[in-house]
Structures are given as C-alpha cells and as structure tokens.
XYZ file of C-alpha atoms in Angstrom:
755
model
C 3.674 -4.341 -51.295
C 4.802 -1.844 -48.628
C 7.257 -3.811 -46.415
C 5.677 -2.376 -43.258
C 2.223 -3.572 -44.370
C 3.632 -7.013 -45.038
C 5.345 -7.087 -41.636
C 2.168 -5.966 -39.859
C 0.327 -8.775 -41.644
C 2.889 -11.340 -40.442
C 2.676 -10.085 -36.890
C -1.118 -10.089 -37.077
C -1.031 -13.743 -38.117
C 1.042 -14.628 -35.056
C -1.168 -12.500 -32.807
C -4.199 -14.355 -34.166
C -2.564 -17.625 -33.150
C -1.993 -16.288 -29.630
C -5.583 -15.085 -29.271
C -6.861 -18.407 -30.567
C -4.927 -20.116 -27.771
C -6.297 -17.626 -25.225
C -9.850 -18.321 -26.431
C -9.179 -22.053 -26.284
C -7.987 -21.792 -22.670
C -10.964 -19.603 -21.754
C -13.271 -22.245 -23.186
C -11.453 -25.018 -21.315
C -11.553 -23.157 -18.018
C -15.223 -22.261 -18.565
C -16.113 -25.921 -19.132
C -14.149 -26.957 -16.042
C -15.926 -24.260 -14.056
C -19.361 -25.395 -15.280
C -18.566 -29.018 -14.395
C -17.367 -28.026 -10.930
C -20.432 -25.869 -10.296
C -22.776 -28.654 -11.430
C -20.991 -31.351 -9.450
C -23.453 -33.493 -7.479
C -20.735 -35.048 -5.321
C -21.058 -32.476 -2.599
C -23.039 -34.321 0.010
C -20.560 -33.666 2.822
C -18.914 -30.514 4.087
C -15.522 -31.759 2.809
C -16.977 -32.418 -0.655
C -18.515 -28.969 -0.763
C -15.221 -27.385 0.260
C -13.434 -29.335 -2.479
C -15.979 -28.256 -5.101
C -15.931 -24.617 -3.998
C -12.124 -24.585 -4.040
C -12.055 -25.780 -7.647
C -14.699 -23.215 -8.557
C -12.569 -20.438 -7.036
C -9.453 -21.682 -8.830
C -11.153 -21.777 -12.218
C -12.687 -18.346 -11.641
C -9.214 -16.941 -10.889
C -7.755 -18.502 -14.041
C -10.642 -17.179 -16.132
C -10.222 -13.674 -14.731
C -6.526 -13.722 -15.655
C -7.177 -14.953 -19.196
C -10.003 -12.489 -19.805
C -7.871 -9.606 -18.528
C -5.295 -10.389 -21.226
C -7.770 -11.378 -23.923
C -7.638 -8.059 -25.814
C -3.975 -7.033 -25.421
C -1.992 -10.163 -24.709
C 1.119 -9.422 -26.825
C 3.199 -6.275 -27.190
C 6.779 -7.212 -28.108
C 9.205 -9.480 -29.950
C 12.872 -10.325 -29.478
C 15.131 -11.691 -32.210
C 18.336 -13.146 -30.760
C 21.789 -14.133 -31.976
C 20.864 -17.814 -32.054
C 18.149 -17.056 -34.648
C 15.435 -17.601 -32.027
C 12.352 -15.415 -31.869
C 10.480 -14.769 -28.618
C 7.199 -12.894 -28.266
C 6.649 -10.979 -25.000
C 3.250 -10.422 -23.406
C 1.179 -9.948 -20.295
C 0.971 -13.672 -19.514
C 2.828 -16.812 -20.549
C 1.169 -19.051 -23.148
C 1.984 -22.615 -24.227
C 0.543 -25.040 -26.736
C -1.060 -28.239 -25.378
C 2.316 -29.883 -26.147
C 4.041 -27.285 -23.889
C 5.688 -25.383 -26.744
C 6.085 -21.791 -25.586
C 4.106 -19.291 -27.623
C 4.414 -16.195 -25.415
C 6.832 -15.221 -22.639
C 5.405 -13.539 -19.506
C 6.936 -10.067 -19.217
C 8.120 -10.911 -15.695
C 10.005 -14.053 -16.684
C 13.831 -13.924 -16.813
C 13.679 -14.624 -20.553
C 11.823 -11.335 -21.063
C 14.298 -9.152 -19.152
C 16.335 -8.374 -22.275
C 13.256 -6.794 -23.877
C 13.605 -3.976 -21.361
C 17.319 -4.016 -20.588
C 19.177 -4.637 -23.849
C 20.982 -1.676 -25.470
C 23.304 -1.291 -28.441
C 26.236 -1.257 -25.997
C 24.979 -4.274 -24.056
C 22.873 -6.298 -26.471
C 22.432 -9.307 -24.144
C 22.255 -11.481 -27.236
C 19.437 -9.457 -28.821
C 19.653 -8.436 -32.459
C 16.252 -6.786 -32.810
C 13.583 -5.583 -30.363
C 10.178 -5.000 -31.889
C 7.246 -3.184 -30.235
C 3.819 -4.253 -31.514
C 1.382 -1.368 -31.351
C -2.119 -2.771 -31.047
C -5.710 -1.645 -30.760
C -7.643 -4.474 -29.201
C -6.592 -7.648 -31.011
C -5.454 -5.770 -34.108
C -1.809 -4.917 -34.825
C -1.826 -1.365 -36.166
C 1.862 -0.500 -36.131
C 5.401 -1.644 -35.476
C 8.478 -0.020 -33.998
C 11.895 -1.657 -34.206
C 15.012 -1.075 -32.129
C 17.978 -2.431 -34.090
C 20.711 -3.445 -31.639
C 22.957 -5.358 -34.065
C 23.918 -3.236 -37.070
C 24.954 -6.333 -39.029
C 21.266 -6.957 -39.652
C 21.399 -4.071 -42.146
C 23.847 -6.045 -44.280
C 20.980 -8.360 -45.210
C 19.044 -6.268 -47.737
C 15.859 -8.262 -47.312
C 15.959 -8.033 -43.534
C 16.759 -4.321 -43.624
C 13.702 -3.562 -45.768
C 11.448 -5.325 -43.291
C 12.419 -3.106 -40.360
C 10.204 -0.384 -38.911
C 12.794 1.969 -37.422
C 10.720 4.716 -35.820
C 12.581 5.822 -32.676
C 10.625 6.005 -29.434
C 7.151 6.255 -30.917
C 5.564 3.675 -28.580
C 6.791 5.510 -25.496
C 5.841 8.970 -26.740
C 2.399 7.760 -27.789
C 1.867 6.339 -24.313
C 2.949 9.473 -22.436
C 1.061 11.837 -24.747
C -2.278 10.039 -24.682
C -5.279 11.721 -23.076
C -5.745 10.939 -19.374
C -8.755 8.866 -18.258
C -8.720 9.357 -14.486
C -7.100 5.943 -13.937
C -3.472 4.898 -14.127
C -2.743 2.232 -16.734
C 0.033 -0.321 -16.760
C 3.298 0.531 -18.555
C 4.265 -3.056 -19.289
C 4.734 -2.393 -23.021
C 6.938 0.693 -22.527
C 8.993 0.004 -19.406
C 12.339 1.736 -19.805
C 15.736 0.297 -18.856
C 16.201 2.357 -15.676
C 12.685 1.383 -14.577
C 13.164 -2.293 -15.389
C 16.359 -2.425 -13.344
C 14.348 -1.411 -10.311
C 11.372 -3.653 -11.091
C 13.605 -6.742 -11.296
C 15.972 -5.793 -8.490
C 16.934 -8.788 -6.354
C 17.103 -6.579 -3.261
C 15.428 -8.466 -0.402
C 15.416 -5.524 1.993
C 14.231 -1.942 1.687
C 14.389 -0.515 -1.834
C 13.719 3.223 -2.113
C 12.628 4.574 -5.495
C 13.453 8.274 -5.391
C 12.476 10.404 -8.343
C 11.068 13.738 -9.320
C 7.509 14.267 -10.533
C 6.435 12.236 -13.556
C 9.322 9.766 -13.464
C 6.963 6.804 -13.115
C 7.772 5.981 -9.486
C 4.319 4.651 -8.686
C 4.048 2.629 -11.892
C 7.479 1.117 -11.227
C 6.498 0.175 -7.674
C 3.267 -1.490 -8.826
C 5.041 -3.402 -11.588
C 7.672 -4.451 -9.060
C 4.878 -5.803 -6.851
C 3.539 -7.778 -9.831
C 7.044 -9.042 -10.606
C 7.617 -10.169 -7.013
C 4.229 -11.926 -6.912
C 5.213 -13.786 -10.072
C 8.777 -14.609 -8.971
C 8.042 -15.448 -5.315
C 4.430 -16.557 -5.616
C 4.607 -19.419 -3.133
C 5.982 -17.116 -0.458
C 3.806 -14.090 -1.120
C 0.434 -15.631 -1.968
C -0.003 -16.771 1.652
C 1.049 -13.505 3.271
C 0.071 -11.020 0.568
C 1.329 -7.635 -0.530
C 0.274 -4.401 1.159
C 0.120 -1.134 -0.780
C -0.115 2.061 1.275
C -0.925 5.333 -0.515
C -1.932 8.769 0.775
C -5.627 8.949 -0.116
C -8.489 6.656 -1.064
C -8.825 8.655 -4.289
C -5.211 7.847 -5.154
C -5.851 4.155 -4.495
C -8.819 4.314 -6.864
C -6.520 5.956 -9.416
C -4.065 3.018 -9.322
C -6.470 0.166 -8.532
C -6.643 -1.183 -12.102
C -2.890 -1.544 -12.654
C -2.261 -4.822 -10.836
C -5.437 -6.550 -12.110
C -4.381 -5.598 -15.656
C -1.132 -7.448 -14.953
C -2.970 -10.510 -13.667
C -2.586 -9.798 -9.937
C -5.499 -9.198 -7.586
C -4.359 -10.578 -4.204
C -3.147 -7.308 -2.729
C -4.379 -5.169 0.149
C -4.617 -1.432 -0.525
C -4.909 0.945 2.416
C -4.401 4.595 3.266
C -2.506 5.583 6.439
C -5.873 6.401 7.989
C -7.027 2.781 7.544
C -4.054 0.843 8.945
C -5.852 -0.015 12.182
C -8.911 -2.214 11.466
C -12.218 -0.713 12.473
C -11.054 2.887 12.059
C -11.151 4.958 8.881
C -10.208 8.608 8.971
C -9.115 11.287 6.527
C -8.921 14.070 9.116
C -5.529 15.622 9.810
C -4.204 17.502 12.815
C -2.699 20.957 12.513
C 0.991 21.028 11.632
C 2.194 21.661 15.186
C 0.148 18.776 16.611
C 1.089 16.476 13.733
C 4.781 17.151 14.354
C 4.467 16.151 18.015
C 2.395 13.033 17.346
C 4.836 11.950 14.666
C 7.910 12.383 16.845
C 9.699 9.123 17.709
C 9.642 10.225 21.346
C 5.922 9.415 21.384
C 6.845 5.725 21.455
C 8.630 6.245 24.770
C 5.728 8.324 26.116
C 3.193 5.623 25.267
C 5.330 2.836 26.724
C 5.716 4.743 29.981
C 2.011 5.594 30.018
C 1.110 1.902 29.779
C 3.522 0.946 32.567
C 2.074 3.675 34.749
C -1.292 1.909 34.529
C 0.278 -1.031 36.424
C -0.338 0.465 39.859
C 0.824 -0.604 43.297
C -1.556 0.818 45.957
C 0.021 3.102 48.519
C -1.291 1.020 51.438
C -2.602 -2.439 52.254
C -6.258 -3.180 51.522
C -8.549 -5.069 53.899
C -11.099 -7.376 52.260
C -13.847 -9.441 53.881
C -14.441 -12.829 52.255
C -17.503 -14.541 53.675
C -16.865 -12.731 56.935
C -13.160 -13.655 57.022
C -10.919 -10.540 56.979
C -7.943 -10.795 54.612
C -5.198 -8.280 53.840
C -4.275 -7.655 50.187
C -0.781 -6.335 50.857
C 0.894 -3.681 48.722
C 4.087 -5.753 48.832
C 2.202 -8.692 47.327
C 0.889 -6.502 44.494
C 4.389 -5.166 43.893
C 5.842 -8.688 43.749
C 3.077 -9.820 41.386
C 3.718 -6.830 39.137
C 7.439 -7.594 39.098
C 6.728 -11.198 38.125
C 4.354 -10.141 35.327
C 6.757 -7.548 33.914
C 9.556 -10.111 33.882
C 7.680 -12.031 31.164
C 8.092 -9.014 28.812
C 4.631 -9.683 27.457
C 2.257 -6.877 26.409
C 0.115 -5.335 29.125
C -3.115 -7.301 28.593
C -1.284 -10.609 28.150
C 0.954 -10.015 31.178
C -2.136 -9.218 33.228
C -2.927 -12.948 33.292
C 0.429 -13.551 34.998
C -0.152 -10.646 37.363
C -3.579 -11.878 38.453
C -2.313 -15.419 38.991
C 0.719 -14.189 40.975
C -1.408 -11.861 43.107
C -3.981 -14.602 43.822
C -1.222 -17.084 44.701
C -0.077 -14.703 47.419
C -3.564 -13.729 48.551
C -4.733 -17.351 48.891
C -1.904 -18.021 51.354
C -3.110 -15.148 53.535
C -6.719 -16.322 53.169
C -5.896 -19.856 54.280
C -3.902 -18.504 57.228
C -6.947 -16.464 58.254
C -9.166 -19.560 57.967
C -6.775 -21.613 60.124
C -6.733 -18.869 62.751
C -10.513 -19.320 62.956
C -10.208 -23.036 63.522
C -10.775 -24.305 59.979
C -8.862 -27.324 58.795
C -7.153 -26.637 55.467
C -5.830 -29.378 53.205
C -3.995 -28.961 49.826
C -7.045 -30.192 47.938
C -8.908 -27.075 49.086
C -6.545 -24.724 47.213
C -8.319 -24.740 43.781
C -11.657 -23.952 45.391
C -10.186 -21.138 47.469
C -8.521 -19.637 44.380
C -11.828 -19.775 42.536
C -13.598 -18.046 45.424
C -11.013 -15.284 45.488
C -11.038 -14.828 41.705
C -14.826 -14.359 41.671
C -15.048 -12.168 44.754
C -16.154 -8.619 43.784
C -13.766 -6.827 46.150
C -10.792 -8.892 44.979
C -11.676 -8.378 41.342
C -12.069 -4.645 41.885
C -8.722 -4.362 43.681
C -6.849 -6.301 40.981
C -8.508 -4.323 38.206
C -7.490 -1.065 39.826
C -3.922 -2.354 39.989
C -3.782 -3.719 36.443
C -6.790 -2.819 34.302
C -7.203 -4.351 30.812
C -7.612 -1.784 28.029
C -8.456 -1.542 24.373
C -6.132 0.678 22.322
C -8.954 3.113 21.631
C -10.014 3.515 25.245
C -6.444 3.837 26.469
C -5.463 6.554 23.979
C -8.702 8.499 24.420
C -8.176 8.621 28.178
C -4.478 9.471 27.883
C -4.977 12.394 25.488
C -7.776 13.813 27.642
C -5.704 13.735 30.868
C -2.894 16.336 30.879
C -1.469 15.005 34.144
C -1.001 11.538 32.641
C 0.710 13.007 29.583
C 3.091 14.980 31.789
C 3.840 11.966 33.964
C 4.664 9.766 30.972
C 6.572 12.249 28.828
C 10.304 11.686 28.240
C 12.620 14.641 28.720
C 12.897 15.135 24.935
C 9.269 16.277 24.732
C 8.893 19.829 26.114
C 5.864 20.866 28.156
C 4.514 23.122 25.391
C 4.424 20.127 23.031
C 2.466 18.090 25.577
C -0.093 20.876 25.833
C -0.778 20.481 22.101
C -1.718 16.818 22.611
C -4.486 17.501 25.109
C -8.006 17.242 23.675
C -11.546 16.184 24.705
C -12.114 12.469 25.194
C -14.704 12.234 22.410
C -12.561 13.928 19.742
C -12.623 12.214 16.318
C -9.623 10.172 15.273
C -7.111 11.760 12.902
C -4.606 10.169 10.515
C -1.866 11.176 12.957
C -3.599 9.168 15.711
C -3.390 5.918 13.720
C 0.292 5.111 14.408
C -0.283 5.994 18.080
C -3.181 3.531 18.226
C -1.015 0.920 16.542
C 1.783 1.516 19.052
C -0.639 1.223 21.957
C -2.092 -1.965 20.467
C 1.424 -3.461 20.437
C 2.003 -2.410 24.036
C -1.352 -3.771 25.202
C -1.501 -6.963 23.126
C -4.395 -9.414 23.243
C -4.973 -12.777 24.830
C -1.688 -14.529 24.059
C -2.846 -18.017 24.978
C -5.800 -17.810 22.606
C -3.523 -16.572 19.803
C -1.034 -19.427 20.268
C -3.808 -22.016 20.320
C -5.367 -20.571 17.155
C -1.999 -20.583 15.338
C -1.343 -24.238 16.202
C -4.847 -25.185 15.089
C -4.406 -23.323 11.779
C -1.085 -25.059 11.049
C -2.564 -28.481 11.712
C -5.549 -27.683 9.465
C -3.258 -26.497 6.668
C -1.232 -29.728 6.717
C -4.444 -31.742 6.554
C -5.752 -29.665 3.643
C -2.572 -30.199 1.590
C -2.619 -33.965 2.170
C -6.287 -34.166 1.192
C -5.718 -31.983 -1.887
C -3.053 -34.364 -3.179
C -5.501 -37.262 -2.946
C -8.189 -35.296 -4.800
C -5.888 -34.208 -7.631
C -4.886 -37.796 -8.336
C -8.429 -38.521 -9.466
C -9.395 -35.133 -10.957
C -8.283 -33.856 -14.376
C -6.791 -30.380 -13.904
C -4.631 -30.356 -17.060
C -1.598 -29.783 -14.860
C -2.738 -26.249 -13.982
C -3.511 -26.856 -10.297
C -1.038 -27.649 -7.527
C -2.040 -29.373 -4.303
C -0.910 -26.305 -2.341
C -3.130 -24.049 -4.484
C -6.159 -26.271 -3.946
C -5.438 -26.439 -0.205
C -5.286 -22.653 -0.073
C -8.654 -22.358 -1.769
C -10.156 -24.982 0.535
C -8.903 -22.951 3.497
C -10.230 -19.694 2.094
C -13.560 -21.316 1.273
C -13.806 -22.620 4.837
C -12.968 -19.163 6.175
C -15.283 -17.504 3.675
C -12.966 -14.522 3.122
C -10.263 -13.672 0.613
C -6.699 -13.085 1.776
C -7.202 -9.349 1.313
C -10.350 -9.427 3.454
C -8.653 -11.423 6.200
C -5.503 -9.307 6.193
C -7.378 -6.008 6.268
C -9.307 -7.046 9.402
C -6.295 -8.305 11.366
C -4.049 -5.561 12.683
C -1.219 -7.970 13.446
C -1.225 -9.532 9.957
C 2.323 -9.657 8.564
C 2.787 -9.213 4.816
C 5.414 -10.695 2.537
C 6.070 -7.330 0.906
C 4.923 -3.745 1.454
C 4.790 -0.908 -1.093
C 4.606 2.606 0.381
C 3.826 5.472 -2.001
C 4.366 9.179 -1.275
C 6.505 7.812 1.541
C 8.260 11.100 2.269
C 5.120 12.198 4.133
C 5.334 9.492 6.807
C 6.356 10.387 10.342
C 8.693 8.366 12.548
C 5.670 6.898 14.336
C 4.014 5.944 11.045
C 7.198 4.184 9.960
C 7.132 2.176 13.188
C 3.595 1.042 12.338
C 4.505 0.186 8.739
C 7.600 -1.789 9.716
C 5.447 -4.023 11.940
C 3.459 -5.038 8.860
C 6.541 -6.740 7.405
C 9.033 -8.063 9.974
C 11.338 -9.265 7.162
C 11.687 -5.608 6.092
C 10.844 -6.355 2.446
C 9.714 -2.930 1.223
C 9.469 -0.912 -1.972
C 9.332 2.707 -0.881
C 8.391 5.394 -3.374
C 8.656 9.130 -3.029
C 10.384 12.424 -3.615
C 11.791 14.272 -0.614
C 11.390 17.555 -2.518
C 7.604 17.073 -2.388
C 7.376 16.630 1.393
C 4.519 18.680 2.806
C 3.760 16.937 6.106
C 5.108 18.669 9.196
C 6.247 15.274 10.469
C 7.648 14.064 7.137
C 11.285 13.731 6.150
C 13.695 15.443 3.763
C 16.152 12.515 3.885
C 15.591 8.797 3.323
C 18.455 7.773 5.574
C 17.013 9.858 8.415
C 13.556 8.345 7.922
C 14.554 4.707 7.483
C 17.991 4.345 9.064
C 16.638 3.605 12.571
C 14.716 0.610 11.202
C 16.886 -0.950 8.490
C 20.442 0.342 9.024
C 22.565 -0.996 6.146
C 19.680 -2.773 4.364
C 18.650 0.466 2.668
C 19.164 0.758 -1.089
C 18.198 3.915 -2.966
C 17.514 3.916 -6.722
C 16.854 7.178 -8.529
C 14.668 7.753 -11.585
C 15.824 10.653 -13.737
C 13.484 10.830 -16.744
C 10.189 12.699 -16.531
C 7.587 11.007 -18.721
C 4.661 13.145 -17.574
C 5.521 16.826 -17.376
C 6.658 18.686 -20.501
C 9.964 20.545 -20.315
C 8.248 23.955 -20.605
C 6.363 23.311 -17.380
C 9.105 21.383 -15.608
C 11.717 24.083 -16.119
C 9.511 26.613 -14.338
C 8.665 24.166 -11.535
C 12.291 23.186 -10.913
C 13.505 26.787 -10.963
C 10.802 27.688 -8.431
C 11.698 24.749 -6.217
C 15.410 25.500 -6.290
C 14.740 29.121 -5.344
C 12.693 27.809 -2.397
C 15.644 25.547 -1.438
C 13.829 22.265 -1.987
C 16.128 19.247 -2.541
C 14.894 18.696 -6.103
C 16.313 15.798 -8.087
C 17.631 16.459 -11.583
C 15.175 15.086 -14.157
C 14.901 15.458 -17.923
C 11.546 15.591 -19.693
C 10.997 13.438 -22.790
C 8.787 16.140 -24.394
C 9.110 19.886 -24.807
C 5.352 20.462 -24.748
C 3.229 22.801 -26.816
C 1.990 25.219 -24.162
C 4.028 27.676 -22.081
C 3.075 28.272 -18.442
C 0.683 31.234 -18.219
C -0.137 33.477 -15.272
C -3.249 35.696 -15.004
C -3.368 38.473 -12.397
C -6.964 39.114 -11.319
C -8.917 40.884 -8.631
C -9.800 38.504 -5.802
C -13.483 38.419 -6.724
C -12.667 37.709 -10.392
C -10.442 34.664 -9.862
C -13.315 32.172 -10.038
C -14.491 33.610 -13.354
C -10.987 33.457 -14.813
C -10.609 29.880 -13.567
C -13.829 29.001 -15.376
C -12.531 30.574 -18.611
C -9.288 28.599 -18.397
C -11.137 25.330 -17.808
C -13.151 25.985 -20.970
C -9.991 26.801 -22.918
C -8.279 23.616 -21.772
C -11.315 21.497 -22.650
C -11.472 23.114 -26.109
C -7.778 22.290 -26.655
C -8.434 18.597 -26.052
C -7.792 18.085 -22.349
C -9.462 14.917 -21.076
C -8.976 15.543 -17.341
C -8.403 18.878 -15.585
C -7.376 19.613 -12.016
C -8.035 22.945 -10.370
C -5.535 23.011 -7.507
C -5.841 25.526 -4.702
C -5.492 25.878 -0.935
C -7.621 23.505 1.162
C -9.878 26.270 2.486
C -10.758 27.423 -1.044
C -11.657 24.026 -2.496
C -15.352 23.808 -1.553
C -16.236 27.377 -2.607
C -14.353 27.173 -5.897
C -15.943 23.816 -6.734
C -19.371 25.307 -6.047
C -18.621 28.269 -8.366
C -17.585 25.981 -11.229
C -20.644 23.760 -10.781
C -22.869 26.750 -11.482
C -21.588 26.888 -15.068
C -24.112 25.023 -17.201
C -21.695 24.261 -20.038
C -19.056 22.470 -17.926
C -19.040 18.701 -17.423
C -19.465 17.395 -13.891
C -17.059 18.950 -11.386
C -15.649 16.746 -8.638
C -14.006 17.680 -5.371
C -10.878 16.325 -3.690
C -8.980 13.223 -4.771
C -12.331 11.410 -4.996
C -13.057 13.575 -8.041
C -10.648 11.694 -10.312
C -13.593 10.175 -12.190
C -14.867 13.629 -13.133
C -13.571 15.631 -16.092
C -12.776 18.542 -13.769
C -11.720 18.092 -10.134
C -11.063 20.856 -7.606
C -8.581 19.747 -4.964
C -5.765 20.695 -2.636
C -2.125 20.016 -3.448
C -2.071 17.205 -0.903
C -5.060 15.550 -2.618
C -3.254 15.875 -5.948
C -0.158 13.985 -4.810
C 0.662 11.139 -7.172
C -2.114 12.040 -9.627
C -1.764 13.426 -13.141
C -4.024 15.423 -15.434
C -3.983 16.725 -18.993
C -4.331 20.267 -17.704
C -3.953 22.080 -14.380
C -5.301 25.454 -13.281
C -3.344 26.594 -10.215
C -5.323 29.128 -8.181
C -3.530 31.532 -5.812
C -0.129 29.829 -5.434
C 0.841 32.192 -2.607
C -1.790 30.504 -0.422
C -0.151 27.128 -0.990
C 3.284 28.477 -0.124
C 2.195 30.090 3.136
C -0.488 27.568 4.068
C 1.751 25.584 6.406
C 5.367 25.037 7.379
C 6.195 23.008 4.259
C 4.118 24.900 1.728
C 6.986 24.957 -0.776
C 6.493 21.227 -1.287
C 2.786 21.765 -1.951
C 3.536 24.408 -4.595
C 6.015 22.086 -6.327
C 3.451 19.254 -6.328
C 0.742 21.483 -7.793
C 3.000 22.712 -10.608
C 4.021 19.214 -11.718
C 0.685 17.385 -12.137
C 0.052 18.355 -15.757
C 0.907 16.368 -18.899
C 0.091 19.240 -21.281
C -0.807 22.608 -19.859
C -0.400 24.681 -16.669
C -2.272 27.962 -16.181
C -1.984 30.091 -13.044
C -4.588 32.485 -11.612
C -3.670 34.833 -8.766
C -4.778 37.954 -6.915
C -1.973 38.067 -4.373
C 1.534 38.707 -5.730
C 3.146 35.560 -7.069
C 5.767 34.029 -4.797
C 9.058 35.621 -5.832
C 10.572 32.269 -6.755
C 7.695 31.535 -9.159
C 7.666 35.046 -10.621
C 11.405 34.833 -11.326
C 11.027 31.414 -12.928
C 8.269 32.699 -15.232
C 10.401 35.661 -16.316
C 13.309 33.325 -17.061
C 11.049 30.999 -19.053
C 9.649 33.896 -21.131
C 13.115 35.153 -21.966
C-alpha cells in the first residue's frame, strides 16, 4: 500500500474520533438546551432569568461546536518525549478529561507555529492535515529532527511536501470574505499573535503580509487567554469602511469568538453614522491636535459672566443678581474640574446660594421675619423662577455635543475667539459651514471631544454604577446556589451564569450595550488601516481603552488621508510614550512578485516609505497597460473583466478615481454577459466591484483592473498612497487602462519589469 494512503487512513481514523466527540457534545448541549427551554420552574422573574441564562449559555456552546464541526483539526505535533498532540480550532476532551485536541491558542500549541529546525522546541515532526469537510485528503510534514530519517519505517511514512498548505491557501480563489488562517499561521505572524505586550502593539507591514488576519487572530488569542478580563469589557475592532467590516466579519466567529464590537470611524459616536468625508484641506484642520485646545476654549467661553448686574423681581421683591456672584459661582464650579454639564450643577447651586442671601436681605428690608427654616423654600422659589432660570441658563447653558458643535462651526466669531495661536485664520475659515450641514467622518472625533468636555449628569452615572456593582455581586452569589443543584457537566462557571443573568435582565448583548454607550471602555482595541487616523481620531480611540491595550495595524506607505501619519511614533507617541512596540511583517502572501515589483518600484520613485517585503509566489501574469482614447476606456475595461473571468478569477475589482466610480459601474452593468456589478466597498459580495482606492483598502481580489492611474495620483495631496493601494490588491492579475500619460514612476517601473 502507498505509505501516504496508509497515513491518510490513520489520520482519518483519528479525525473520525474527534468528530464523534464533537457530535456527542452537540447532542449533549442540545438536550440541555431543550430541557432548559421546556423548564416549568419559571414562575418568578428570578426563575425566568435563571432559565434564560442557561438557554443563552447552551446556545453559545452549541454555536461554538457547530462552527468547528466540519474543520475541527488541522495539525499534529510529534515531540521528543514520544508524545503526539493534535491541534485544532477548539480544545476537546473525553468525558474522563483525557485531552483529544489542543486549542490553537493554548500554550501547548505554540510550537506548531514557532518551531524551526534551528529551534525545535522539543518538536520532532509537524504535520499539516489538509481536509475537505470532515475528510482528510492530504498530508504535509515538516521534519525538524533529522534523526527520524534513521528509522526506515518512520521515514517511509512521512509526507515531505514543502509549503504546500500555505501555497494552496494563498492561491485559492477569493470569495469576497476573509477566512481564518489558523491552519497556516507562519512563525513571524504567530510571534505577534501571542505577544505578551500589554500596551500598544503596532503591526506594520506592506500589502498582503496578513496584517489584518494577524490582528484578528491576536484578538481571538487574547479573548482565549484573558477571557475573564475581556468578556466583561469586550474587544473593539475599528476598520475604515462598513464593506471592509463585512469582509472580515466571519473570521472571529470561525475561531469561536463572537463577543466583539465592530465599528467604522464614522460610527464611533452612538446615534451617528456617516461615510461622508471633508475635502483634504478641511480634513487636515479638523484632524489637527490643536482642535482639542480650540474646543476646550470654546466650551469655557460658554460659561459667561454678564457685563453688569441684573435686576430681578420675585413676587414684587426686587433682587440684584450680581455679576460678582456669577463670577464667584463660575470659579467654584470650574474648581471641581468636572465637565461642563456636570459642573453646571455646582454653578447653579453656588449662584443660588449667593442669590438667596440677597433675596432674604430684601425681604427683611420690607419687614418680613426670616428664620433658617425658610431657606429651603426660598431656594426652591428662586430655582423655579423664570427670570432666575433664564439668567443662569444664559450664564451656563447645558448643551448636547451635536448642538454645541453645530453652533460653533456655524459661528465664525466663536471659532476665532476660541482658536489657539497655532491655528491660522485661513484654517479657521475652512471650518465655517451652515448649521444644518451633514456630519462627516472628520466631525466624529470632534463630537467625541466635545462630549468629553460637556459630560453628562455625573450624579446619575455614579448612582447607576454603584447599583450595577451591587446587582452583579448578588447575581454571582445566586448563580453559585443554582449550580449546586443543576447538572452542568462542569462546563458552566458561576461568573458565566451571572453574566448571562445580567444580560438577560438587560435584554442586550455586550456588543449591543457597548455600541450604544459612547463612554464604554473596552479591554482591548484593534485598529486597522490605522495610518489614516488623525491626531483627533487617536484621542477618541484612546478613550475607548484607558489601559492602552491596542493592536494597531497599518502601513505608513499606504497613507492617503490628509490628516494621517507617515510615522507611528509621531502618531502614537503623545499617547503612549515608551509603551509603543512595533512589529514588522515582511512576507507578502497575497501579491505575486511580478505585480509587487512594479508596485514597489513605483512607490519608491514617488518617495513613499515602503517596507521591504518578499512575495511567496512569482505569479503567472505580468502587469499589462493599455493606452486608449478617453471614450474607449470603459470598453477596454469591459474586455479586461471578461478576460480575467475567463482565466478563472473569482472576484474582480475595477479601481478608479472616486468621481469615475458611478459612471464606470453603470457602463459595466449594461453588458448583458457580465455577472452582477457592485459599487464601492459594499460590492465585495459581487463578482465585479467598481470602487475607489480608499474603498479598496484592506481588501483583496483575484484580479484588478486599474483605470486611469494618473487620476489617483493627482486626486489629492496623498494620491501616491492611493496608487500604491490600488496596485497591490490583486492575488493573480493586474491590468491597467489609461488615456492620460501614465505617471512617470509607473511607466518606468513597467519598462524595468518588461526588460
């Protein structure tokens, strides 16, 4: 018998055992779920909460098991102590707690990704199991201990095939959704995924190096390793577009994790969703760190001391509301260092304390007898008096962030009065706009800053926090009592049950609660395409995680935002100082060398700070460029889409300047023989998608047709980054169509590639 066939049969037998255990656990959890759902002991609210919490727990366990039910195992380690460990998506044990499968995130699985022939870490053989569904269809062995070859029988059983598993994964046809890379994580990626850095970890890497996949797998690893800490606060993932979030949304669920919040920068402030962007010049001003000082001064300038005393008549008794009293009350409120709306409570109380003294003096002068017991009633009368309320509101008006920023940006005189010296007058003029203007992505960090400066009702927040803590302690104590009399097969902790009771009572998942609370603080934050974020956006992101536990992903050579950064230390230094660690990925798994060489040469000519990367594949197709008349470019684009589809491309992107996207998409849709054509990053589910370079960030396609690259280069101040992004999205083929002369850097790179 062929040794490889025999080995596949042995591995299939073990895989069958694993899937039998998975099916057994699914059946057990299903029965537990049915029993919980049919429970009649739910006559009280507490009983119903208990039942619903168990139902939610069993549903979560079932979802995890079903996710792994078709691809649970992918690797095997043989070690020096003659032990054999199988590695998979989840951990599995027999009913007697004998380990059958090691979770890929567990310390025992680290050697599967990290061991090399120079540093074996006790591993003799690493085997990749190539599967289709539950069937083992191939094997690939990495022999780390050459002494294994001395055993003739063992040597014949090996399947030494190089890097076939990795190359198969990177060469497969794209589906419009990112998949997990858990079976093919490489050593440099695994080092980052398992990093014990507790601060800010930056993953810098060129296109196709797997930055996003590494960040998502790191999030899954952290949720596994620090579950008790993170499951209560959650993980936030911030990515540039909603289409990009749809592209990556299946990765974490495929790894057994679903408790994450995924937002775009335009969704960071609850209640507002925007994809609109300001022009480069306006975006640069709004993103400037000096805007924080402007907003802080603008808020303080709404705490107004009147220029003269105000006379008020209270039930016919004239009283003076003195400017000095307002000034003293303002000083007392500011001394608390509370946000504007919270400090207003102190201001009003301090102002009324002074005004009531004057009121009582006026009453005495009219012959009234005043005793201390009258003071509460007098304060109440003053607080409810329309003239007093109006005067205090004019001195210290409460605001919402939206109303405050709308008014500020529509009032040039207020902008000028609040601006620090570092913001020139011409920049301030760019900020002015009508009060009813729609929100832009660049407004979001300004709204967040204003929300911090304004605050809410502090007393209500403190009371709610104390009540929540007391409720949590009660839930845990009750859960322990319940578990003592309820068979959970050791799979449920009291803290888990208490969490589900709390969520059931609230009626929302953690993700739903976190996404509706602007001040929610997360246990960890992942920021993708992070080079695009302005200083003001970084301020907003840092508030989401006061412990500064971040995984930041990007490539400074791809920066296209006018307010973005070309240096990680410049972007993050003001917030984290020496807690910044930068890891660099150097292997391009996506873009073939034939395409990457042209893209890198173009970028270097345009003086972009490109990182050195090496492609794992040469690729079959050279980069082509077609010069056409302007009115013939759409027709040539159509021809190239057909050619790419005929050559086996599963997903195609047509990348062009933003102002060409709609018209070009409409032209392609007129072709009866093409599959459905999508538009923008939302078109990732379509076989062909027409989009801008900014929409294409982070995405990948089998083929790319780049239309009029000169428009991308000259479209805005950082067009070179857009051109580099557009050229590096393809896994197989890049074709260029142009009417204007090619940018010199690109033309030179093409000549070099041809020679």
